[in-house]
Tab-separated table of C-alpha atoms in Angstrom:
chain	number	residue	atom	x	y	z
A	290	MET	CA	-27.558	28.674	-35.401
A	291	SER	CA	-29.631	31.399	-33.812
A	292	GLU	CA	-29.163	29.858	-30.379
A	293	ARG	CA	-25.374	29.907	-30.784
A	294	LEU	CA	-25.443	33.530	-31.970
A	295	GLU	CA	-27.450	34.379	-28.847
A	296	ILE	CA	-24.766	32.668	-26.727
A	297	ALA	CA	-22.077	34.625	-28.575
A	298	GLY	CA	-24.011	37.861	-28.114
A	299	ARG	CA	-24.322	37.320	-24.375
A	300	ALA	CA	-20.632	36.414	-24.123
A	301	LEU	CA	-19.573	39.549	-26.008
A	302	GLN	CA	-21.223	41.770	-23.471
A	303	ARG	CA	-17.821	41.577	-21.806
A	304	PRO	CA	-14.389	41.961	-23.428
A	305	LEU	CA	-13.305	38.581	-24.799
A	306	CYS	CA	-10.357	37.825	-27.051
A	307	ASN	CA	-10.928	35.623	-30.068
A	308	HIS	CA	-9.247	32.687	-28.308
A	309	CYS	CA	-11.699	32.737	-25.409
A	310	LEU	CA	-14.689	33.487	-27.642
A	311	GLY	CA	-13.839	30.691	-30.060
A	312	ARG	CA	-13.349	28.244	-27.190
A	313	LEU	CA	-17.069	28.558	-26.358
A	314	PHE	CA	-17.778	26.741	-29.641
A	315	ALA	CA	-14.677	24.510	-29.833
A	316	LYS	CA	-16.640	21.270	-30.238
A	317	LEU	CA	-18.792	22.674	-33.028
A	318	THR	CA	-16.130	22.389	-35.735
A	319	THR	CA	-12.711	20.813	-36.179
A	320	GLY	CA	-9.584	21.742	-38.110
A	321	MET	CA	-9.626	25.330	-36.941
A	322	ALA	CA	-7.790	27.209	-34.174
A	323	ASN	CA	-9.926	28.846	-31.513
A	324	ASP	CA	-8.790	32.358	-32.392
A	325	GLN	CA	-9.856	31.750	-35.995
A	326	ARG	CA	-13.169	30.362	-34.813
A	327	GLY	CA	-13.614	33.334	-32.506
A	328	ALA	CA	-12.974	35.801	-35.348
A	329	ILE	CA	-15.694	34.169	-37.456
A	330	VAL	CA	-18.184	34.153	-34.576
A	331	ARG	CA	-17.445	37.825	-33.819
A	332	SER	CA	-18.106	38.777	-37.430
A	333	LEU	CA	-21.558	37.177	-37.253
A	334	VAL	CA	-22.702	39.073	-34.149
A	335	PRO	CA	-24.200	42.488	-35.072
A	336	GLY	CA	-22.484	45.374	-33.298
A	337	ALA	CA	-19.815	43.148	-31.714
A	338	ALA	CA	-16.849	45.021	-30.298
A	339	PRO	CA	-13.488	44.360	-31.986
A	340	ASP	CA	-11.084	41.814	-30.556
A	341	PRO	CA	-9.471	43.432	-27.474
A	342	GLY	CA	-6.540	40.999	-27.717
A	343	SER	CA	-5.490	38.623	-25.014
A	344	ALA	CA	-4.193	41.455	-22.822
A	345	GLY	CA	-7.661	43.035	-22.731
A	346	CYS	CA	-9.589	39.776	-22.284
A	347	ASP	CA	-11.807	39.302	-19.255
A	348	VAL	CA	-10.984	35.581	-19.048
A	349	CYS	CA	-7.388	34.796	-20.021
A	350	ARG	CA	-5.912	38.143	-18.913
A	351	GLY	CA	-3.087	38.119	-21.475
A	352	LEU	CA	-2.016	34.471	-21.201
A	353	PHE	CA	-2.078	33.842	-24.937
A	354	ASP	CA	0.363	36.693	-25.516
A	355	GLU	CA	2.834	34.842	-23.299
A	356	ILE	CA	2.818	31.558	-25.227
A	357	PRO	CA	6.139	32.244	-27.046
A	358	LYS	CA	7.778	32.960	-23.691
A	359	PHE	CA	6.426	29.750	-22.144
A	360	ALA	CA	7.665	27.750	-25.130
A	361	ASP	CA	11.131	29.298	-24.819
A	362	ILE	CA	11.336	28.481	-21.112
A	363	ALA	CA	10.247	24.900	-21.808
A	364	VAL	CA	12.836	24.359	-24.515
A	365	ARG	CA	15.606	25.762	-22.319
A	366	SER	CA	14.554	23.564	-19.395
A	367	SER	CA	15.187	20.390	-21.392
A	368	ALA	CA	18.583	21.382	-22.752
A	369	GLY	CA	21.064	18.545	-22.342
A	370	TYR	CA	18.465	15.762	-22.454
A	371	GLU	CA	18.107	13.358	-25.361
A	372	PHE	CA	14.460	12.669	-26.172
A	373	SER	CA	12.300	11.964	-29.199
A	374	THR	CA	8.788	12.965	-28.116
A	375	PHE	CA	7.205	15.350	-25.637
A	376	LEU	CA	3.945	16.534	-24.092
A	377	VAL	CA	2.943	19.848	-22.519
A	378	GLY	CA	0.781	20.393	-19.464
A	379	THR	CA	-0.016	23.649	-17.658
A	380	LYS	CA	-0.857	25.105	-14.284
A	381	VAL	CA	-3.174	28.116	-14.475
A	382	ASP	CA	-4.306	30.585	-11.834
A	383	ALA	CA	-7.458	29.217	-10.208
A	384	GLU	CA	-9.150	32.617	-10.540
A	385	LEU	CA	-8.939	32.449	-14.335
A	386	LEU	CA	-10.435	28.962	-14.395
A	387	GLU	CA	-13.264	30.126	-12.151
A	388	ARG	CA	-13.945	33.092	-14.432
A	389	GLU	CA	-14.087	30.748	-17.415
A	390	GLU	CA	-16.582	28.399	-15.745
A	391	GLN	CA	-18.667	31.355	-14.602
A	392	LEU	CA	-18.806	32.613	-18.195
A	393	TRP	CA	-19.955	29.221	-19.490
A	394	ALA	CA	-22.722	29.090	-16.879
A	395	GLU	CA	-23.926	32.634	-17.542
A	396	VAL	CA	-24.121	32.335	-21.333
A	397	GLY	CA	-25.243	28.689	-21.489
A	398	ALA	CA	-22.250	27.427	-23.486
A	399	ARG	CA	-22.093	23.621	-23.902
A	400	GLU	CA	-19.602	23.064	-26.744
A	401	THR	CA	-16.566	24.372	-24.901
A	402	GLU	CA	-12.874	23.611	-24.496
A	403	THR	CA	-10.964	24.522	-21.345
A	404	LEU	CA	-8.394	27.281	-21.167
A	405	LYS	CA	-5.772	24.773	-20.008
A	406	SER	CA	-6.440	22.489	-22.951
A	407	GLU	CA	-5.915	25.289	-25.473
A	408	LEU	CA	-2.799	26.520	-23.697
A	409	ASN	CA	-1.343	23.000	-23.725
A	410	ARG	CA	-1.926	22.726	-27.435
A	411	GLU	CA	-0.713	26.189	-28.423
A	412	ILE	CA	2.439	25.994	-26.290
A	413	GLY	CA	2.987	22.491	-27.677
A	414	LYS	CA	2.821	23.780	-31.253
A	415	GLN	CA	5.577	26.275	-30.593
A	416	VAL	CA	7.739	23.784	-28.701
A	417	GLU	CA	7.304	21.344	-31.578
A	418	ALA	CA	8.399	23.984	-34.079
A	419	ARG	CA	11.478	24.878	-32.038
A	420	LEU	CA	12.575	21.295	-31.313
A	421	GLN	CA	11.371	19.604	-34.480
A	422	LYS	CA	10.081	16.755	-32.310
A	423	PRO	CA	6.525	15.386	-32.247
A	424	VAL	CA	3.979	15.413	-29.433
A	425	ASP	CA	3.139	12.007	-27.938
A	426	PHE	CA	-0.021	11.838	-25.843
A	427	THR	CA	0.600	8.268	-24.652
A	428	ASN	CA	4.277	7.676	-23.810
A	429	PRO	CA	6.260	10.903	-24.190
A	430	ASP	CA	9.962	10.910	-23.360
A	431	MET	CA	9.719	14.437	-21.945
A	432	VAL	CA	6.788	16.146	-20.209
A	433	TYR	CA	6.801	19.899	-19.664
A	434	LEU	CA	4.591	21.222	-16.864
A	435	VAL	CA	4.340	24.961	-17.492
A	436	ASP	CA	3.386	26.992	-14.430
A	437	THR	CA	1.900	30.086	-16.066
A	438	ARG	CA	1.573	31.807	-12.695
A	439	PHE	CA	5.297	32.046	-12.013
A	440	ASP	CA	6.898	31.551	-15.447
A	441	ARG	CA	8.386	28.213	-14.411
A	442	VAL	CA	8.586	24.872	-16.172
A	443	GLU	CA	9.052	21.512	-14.477
A	444	THR	CA	10.357	18.690	-16.641
A	445	SER	CA	9.408	15.061	-16.143
A	446	VAL	CA	11.742	12.698	-17.988
A	447	ALA	CA	10.485	9.224	-18.838
A	448	PRO	CA	12.633	6.453	-17.360
A	449	LEU	CA	14.903	4.399	-19.594
A	450	PHE	CA	14.372	0.627	-19.581
A	451	VAL	CA	16.968	-1.956	-20.635
A	452	TYR	CA	16.200	-5.681	-20.858
A	453	GLY	CA	18.751	-8.429	-20.316
A	454	ARG	CA	19.378	-11.822	-18.735
A	455	TYR	CA	21.795	-12.401	-15.864
A	456	ARG	CA	23.649	-15.317	-14.426
A	457	LYS	CA	24.786	-15.146	-10.787
A	458	PHE	CA	27.779	-17.298	-9.926
A	459	SER	CA	28.093	-16.288	-6.272
A	460	ARG	CA	26.215	-17.758	-3.322
A	461	GLU	CA	26.869	-14.664	-1.251
A	462	ILE	CA	25.048	-11.813	-3.003
A	463	PRO	CA	21.329	-11.004	-3.316
A	464	GLN	CA	19.567	-9.965	-6.489
A	465	THR	CA	18.735	-6.417	-5.351
A	466	ARG	CA	20.074	-3.990	-2.779
A	467	TRP	CA	19.182	-5.074	0.710
A	468	PRO	CA	18.807	-2.083	3.060
A	469	CYS	CA	19.633	-2.712	6.679
A	470	ARG	CA	16.447	-3.513	8.589
A	471	ASP	CA	17.634	-1.644	11.670
A	472	CYS	CA	18.607	1.707	10.138
A	473	ARG	CA	16.792	1.479	6.773
A	474	GLY	CA	19.853	2.579	4.858
A	475	LYS	CA	21.137	5.318	7.153
A	476	GLY	CA	24.041	3.349	8.619
A	477	CYS	CA	24.272	1.690	12.047
A	478	PRO	CA	26.388	-0.795	14.022
A	479	ARG	CA	24.510	-3.785	12.595
A	480	CYS	CA	25.440	-2.930	9.003
A	481	GLY	CA	28.813	-1.387	9.857
A	482	GLY	CA	27.594	2.050	8.819
A	483	LYS	CA	27.037	0.950	5.223
A	484	GLY	CA	23.251	1.057	5.265
A	485	VAL	CA	22.978	-2.293	3.491
A	486	MET	CA	23.205	-5.909	4.614
A	487	TYR	CA	25.301	-6.918	1.603
A	488	GLU	CA	27.896	-4.726	-0.061
A	489	LYS	CA	27.162	-6.104	-3.522
A	490	SER	CA	24.108	-7.379	-5.362
A	491	VAL	CA	23.186	-8.209	-8.936
A	492	GLN	CA	21.609	-4.759	-9.058
A	493	ASP	CA	24.772	-3.070	-7.776
A	494	LEU	CA	26.846	-4.814	-10.433
A	495	THR	CA	24.516	-3.951	-13.327
A	496	GLY	CA	22.223	-0.974	-12.690
A	497	PRO	CA	24.878	1.658	-11.932
A	498	VAL	CA	26.731	0.773	-15.140
A	499	VAL	CA	23.571	1.284	-17.208
A	500	MET	CA	22.879	4.470	-15.257
A	501	ARG	CA	26.370	5.820	-15.909
A	502	HIS	CA	26.015	5.315	-19.650
A	503	ALA	CA	22.549	6.920	-19.572
A	504	GLN	CA	23.751	9.751	-17.315
A	505	GLY	CA	20.735	9.150	-15.087
A	506	GLU	CA	20.054	9.878	-11.438
A	507	GLU	CA	18.794	6.610	-9.934
A	508	ASP	CA	18.536	2.957	-10.940
A	509	PHE	CA	15.996	0.237	-10.183
A	510	PHE	CA	16.116	-3.488	-10.882
A	511	HIS	CA	13.153	-5.638	-11.909
A	512	GLY	CA	13.685	-9.402	-12.187
A	513	MET	CA	11.520	-12.318	-13.309
A	514	GLY	CA	11.342	-13.578	-9.756
A	515	ARG	CA	14.488	-13.972	-7.661
A	516	GLU	CA	16.720	-16.718	-6.362
A	517	ASP	CA	17.873	-17.083	-2.753
A	518	ILE	CA	21.118	-15.356	-1.841
A	519	ASP	CA	22.879	-18.710	-1.469
A	520	ALA	CA	21.542	-20.021	-4.784
A	521	ARG	CA	23.337	-19.558	-8.088
A	522	MET	CA	21.478	-18.499	-11.237
A	523	LEU	CA	22.929	-20.465	-14.157
A	524	GLY	CA	21.701	-21.871	-17.479
A	525	ASN	CA	19.852	-19.464	-19.743
A	526	GLY	CA	19.928	-16.681	-17.155
A	527	ARG	CA	17.120	-14.815	-15.421
A	528	PRO	CA	15.358	-12.054	-17.385
A	529	PHE	CA	15.522	-8.589	-15.856
A	530	VAL	CA	14.861	-4.976	-16.728
A	531	ALA	CA	17.135	-2.208	-15.466
A	532	GLU	CA	15.313	1.098	-15.029
A	533	VAL	CA	17.126	4.439	-14.997
A	534	ARG	CA	15.370	7.563	-13.727
A	535	ARG	CA	15.882	10.931	-15.469
A	536	PRO	CA	18.346	9.742	-18.127
A	537	ARG	CA	20.080	12.412	-20.171
A	538	VAL	CA	21.089	9.876	-22.818
A	539	ARG	CA	18.550	7.458	-24.267
A	540	THR	CA	20.488	5.934	-27.165
A	541	LEU	CA	23.005	3.608	-25.556
A	542	ASP	CA	25.690	1.412	-27.026
A	543	LEU	CA	24.335	-1.674	-25.285
A	544	THR	CA	27.151	-3.868	-26.522
A	545	LYS	CA	29.565	-1.575	-24.681
A	546	VAL	CA	27.279	-1.472	-21.621
A	547	GLN	CA	27.226	-5.264	-21.543
A	548	GLU	CA	31.014	-5.444	-21.863
A	549	ASP	CA	31.456	-2.924	-19.054
A	550	ILE	CA	29.142	-4.851	-16.730
A	551	ASN	CA	30.810	-8.191	-17.366
A	552	SER	CA	34.338	-6.844	-17.079
A	553	SER	CA	33.654	-5.016	-13.828
A	554	ALA	CA	31.545	-7.671	-12.069
A	555	GLY	CA	34.582	-9.693	-11.002
A	556	GLY	CA	33.093	-13.002	-12.073
A	557	LEU	CA	30.167	-12.657	-9.667
A	558	VAL	CA	27.591	-11.820	-12.336
A	559	GLU	CA	27.329	-12.037	-16.111
A	560	VAL	CA	24.704	-10.442	-18.345
A	561	GLU	CA	23.750	-10.992	-21.972
A	562	GLY	CA	21.188	-9.935	-24.553
A	563	LEU	CA	20.893	-6.297	-23.510
A	564	ARG	CA	18.341	-4.406	-25.610
A	565	PRO	CA	15.915	-1.485	-25.225
A	566	SER	CA	12.826	-2.297	-23.206
A	567	SER	CA	9.668	-0.588	-21.950
A	568	ARG	CA	7.547	-0.134	-18.855
A	569	ALA	CA	5.025	-2.627	-20.264
A	570	GLU	CA	7.692	-5.314	-20.654
A	571	MET	CA	9.038	-4.569	-17.184
A	572	ARG	CA	5.577	-5.157	-15.696
A	573	ALA	CA	5.109	-8.334	-17.722
A	574	ILE	CA	8.425	-9.695	-16.455
A	575	LYS	CA	7.547	-8.972	-12.823
A	576	GLU	CA	4.161	-10.675	-13.228
A	577	SER	CA	5.567	-13.688	-15.078
A	578	THR	CA	4.656	-17.184	-13.876
A	579	HIS	CA	7.037	-19.285	-15.979
A	580	SER	CA	8.301	-22.514	-14.482
A	581	LYS	CA	11.861	-22.809	-13.167
A	582	THR	CA	14.269	-25.756	-13.202
A	583	TYR	CA	16.652	-26.347	-10.309
A	584	ARG	CA	19.589	-28.568	-9.444
A	585	VAL	CA	19.595	-29.251	-5.713
A	586	ARG	CA	22.089	-31.258	-3.657
A	587	VAL	CA	20.793	-32.723	-0.403
A	588	ARG	CA	22.246	-34.796	2.431
A	589	PHE	CA	20.120	-37.240	4.406
A	590	GLN	CA	20.723	-37.661	8.118
A	591	HIS	CA	21.305	-41.417	7.854
A	592	ASP	CA	21.270	-44.241	5.384
A	593	PHE	CA	18.129	-44.639	3.314
A	594	ASP	CA	16.778	-47.032	0.739
A	595	HIS	CA	17.996	-45.667	-2.608
A	596	GLY	CA	15.037	-47.366	-4.210
A	597	LYS	CA	12.882	-44.710	-2.570
A	598	VAL	CA	14.076	-42.303	-5.279
A	599	ASN	CA	11.521	-43.838	-7.634
A	600	ASP	CA	8.832	-43.164	-5.042
A	601	ILE	CA	9.914	-39.514	-4.884
A	602	VAL	CA	9.524	-39.142	-8.634
A	603	ARG	CA	6.083	-40.743	-8.583
A	604	VAL	CA	4.673	-38.981	-5.524
A	605	LEU	CA	5.903	-35.461	-6.338
A	606	ALA	CA	4.955	-35.660	-10.013
A	607	GLU	CA	1.455	-37.008	-9.395
A	608	ASN	CA	0.314	-34.860	-6.464
A	609	PRO	CA	-0.205	-31.132	-5.892
A	610	ILE	CA	2.281	-29.640	-3.466
A	611	SER	CA	0.863	-27.767	-0.491
A	612	GLN	CA	3.239	-25.145	0.876
A	613	GLN	CA	2.559	-23.074	3.937
A	614	THR	CA	4.672	-19.906	4.057
A	615	PRO	CA	8.134	-21.161	5.066
A	616	ASN	CA	9.434	-20.505	8.550
A	617	ARG	CA	12.501	-18.753	7.095
A	618	VAL	CA	10.403	-16.002	5.458
A	619	SER	CA	7.413	-15.907	7.798
A	620	HIS	CA	8.662	-12.696	9.402
A	621	ARG	CA	8.130	-10.783	6.143
A	622	ARG	CA	5.405	-12.681	4.286
A	623	ALA	CA	1.784	-13.498	5.087
A	624	ASP	CA	1.159	-16.995	6.418
A	625	LEU	CA	-0.678	-18.532	3.461
A	626	GLU	CA	-1.073	-21.933	1.872
A	627	ARG	CA	0.097	-22.128	-1.739
A	628	ILE	CA	-0.624	-25.016	-4.070
A	629	ARG	CA	2.140	-25.723	-6.566
A	630	ALA	CA	2.983	-28.487	-9.036
A	631	VAL	CA	6.211	-30.332	-9.732
A	632	ARG	CA	6.411	-30.691	-13.510
A	633	SER	CA	9.371	-33.057	-13.604
A	634	PHE	CA	11.684	-34.635	-11.069
A	635	ARG	CA	14.695	-36.862	-11.565
A	636	ALA	CA	17.717	-38.014	-9.628
A	637	GLU	CA	20.957	-36.958	-11.256
A	638	SER	CA	23.089	-38.870	-8.751
A	639	VAL	CA	22.716	-40.775	-5.472
A	640	GLU	CA	25.897	-41.520	-3.535
A	641	GLY	CA	25.896	-42.509	0.100
A	642	LEU	CA	23.940	-39.974	2.100
A	643	GLU	CA	23.926	-37.379	-0.675
A	644	ALA	CA	21.718	-37.010	-3.726
A	645	VAL	CA	21.436	-34.493	-6.526
A	646	PHE	CA	17.963	-33.860	-7.935
A	647	VAL	CA	16.845	-31.867	-10.971
A	648	VAL	CA	13.393	-30.380	-10.449
A	649	GLU	CA	11.129	-28.363	-12.727
A	650	ALA	CA	8.361	-26.698	-10.743
A	651	ASP	CA	5.786	-23.946	-10.925
A	652	SER	CA	6.882	-20.382	-10.420
A	653	GLY	CA	6.884	-19.528	-6.737
A	654	THR	CA	7.638	-23.049	-5.492
A	655	TYR	CA	9.872	-23.131	-2.411
A	656	ILE	CA	12.416	-25.744	-3.522
A	657	LYS	CA	14.368	-26.030	-0.272
A	658	GLU	CA	11.145	-26.720	1.601
A	659	LEU	CA	10.149	-29.232	-1.098
A	660	MET	CA	13.269	-31.137	-0.051
A	661	HIS	CA	13.192	-31.055	3.756
A	662	GLY	CA	9.479	-30.432	4.360
A	663	ASP	CA	9.884	-27.413	6.669
A	664	GLU	CA	8.524	-29.244	9.734
A	665	GLY	CA	5.502	-30.423	7.786
A	666	ARG	CA	4.644	-27.066	6.284
A	667	THR	CA	5.380	-28.438	2.789
A	668	ARG	CA	3.670	-31.711	1.853
A	669	PRO	CA	4.552	-33.984	0.230
A	670	SER	CA	8.306	-33.493	0.422
A	671	VAL	CA	11.399	-35.526	-0.390
A	672	ALA	CA	12.134	-36.122	3.292
A	673	GLU	CA	8.568	-37.303	3.906
A	674	VAL	CA	8.591	-39.747	0.991
A	675	VAL	CA	12.031	-41.172	1.857
A	676	GLY	CA	11.243	-41.226	5.563
A	677	VAL	CA	14.584	-39.675	6.486
A	678	PRO	CA	15.231	-36.000	7.345
A	679	CYS	CA	17.509	-34.155	4.959
A	680	GLU	CA	19.185	-30.803	4.519
A	681	VAL	CA	19.890	-28.767	1.397
A	682	LEU	CA	23.604	-28.405	0.673
A	683	SER	CA	23.334	-26.295	-2.473
A	684	LEU	CA	20.735	-24.998	-4.881
A	685	ASP	CA	21.129	-23.708	-8.435
A	686	VAL	CA	18.533	-22.373	-10.827
A	687	ILE	CA	19.506	-23.915	-14.161
A	688	TRP	CA	16.689	-22.890	-16.484
A	689	ILE	CA	13.934	-20.261	-16.728
A	690	GLY	CA	10.880	-21.542	-18.584
A	691	ASP	CA	10.221	-18.447	-20.670
A	692	GLN	CA	12.615	-19.961	-23.245
A	693	GLY	CA	11.128	-23.431	-23.162
A	694	ALA	CA	12.624	-26.462	-21.498
A	695	GLU	CA	15.610	-27.206	-23.716
A	696	GLY	CA	19.099	-27.722	-22.418
A	697	HIS	CA	18.494	-27.837	-18.654
A	698	GLY	CA	19.233	-31.480	-18.093
């Protein structure tokens, strides 16, 4: 106790408000505000000068007198936004922080709290009282960054996440926006001045609708993998999360959102199961490794022994599949070997030169290359087992394995 009184005595050789005095001993006790703690400490130091107030303090230079003003500015800055929780952060003049650290070093204080930490808390208390909303230190909907130097507040609004599943019935649209490679979205002769390679995408037909309902500023699309542009996504649909940046509305009528998407998509895309989501779920979806089931129609270059179909089933189901990065994507992906497994393989029909196969394979398997072999870069392949080159006529994803394997036959 005597050591702490000596620290307090040395500190009080300069004018300190009770906030800054109490902060020297913030870790000593809990359940007490620093100005209350400072008042008690001051009363225990013989001959201590009275509290000069924040305006007369050698450290904070009047900052604590401005807390009501900072809280008012913060509350006004978030007007028009729907949110349930918040958090306050501050920017403080570097000179004040240096003076605080210099004080700690000179008096030997070791149980301290920073000026910024106390400001965050005290401003937060007043914002909480005005808004009647709680502080959330982990995932706040609204973050106020109070710049105490210039009486400004920057707001950071947490994105809104909406989960759903989509089916894509077109073979002519990609999953996400595809900026033109030549102009990177600015517009050029290659893209006809549009900035994108395709006018529509699954994202374009879904994200903007969610964004309009949320009154946000930008949308992003996160899918559980993606299908090729010329492949349809059928069956149970592909899980996705639509992300909206800086939404003003967080409570959406998702039934209405879903209806609006499906009615405006022109039969190209259909969504279902919209519900609130989170950043954690979005990341989990992007990192998912669930199997996929495909229906693929192929044509062989000339007649082949239809009995070879049984060999395909046996060879592909019993052996790991080695896939070198396909030629068609080698310009944008590293040239790596990937080992995948075919979980099931069956022939749905074999007529003349054409066959339809249903394949369940590991996530990330290149199905087209599994058919034609990609000049030997995928082994074994259907073409290799049959002994006749083939081409893929159409490809559909008919089941995503996150919902089991029912109903994709």
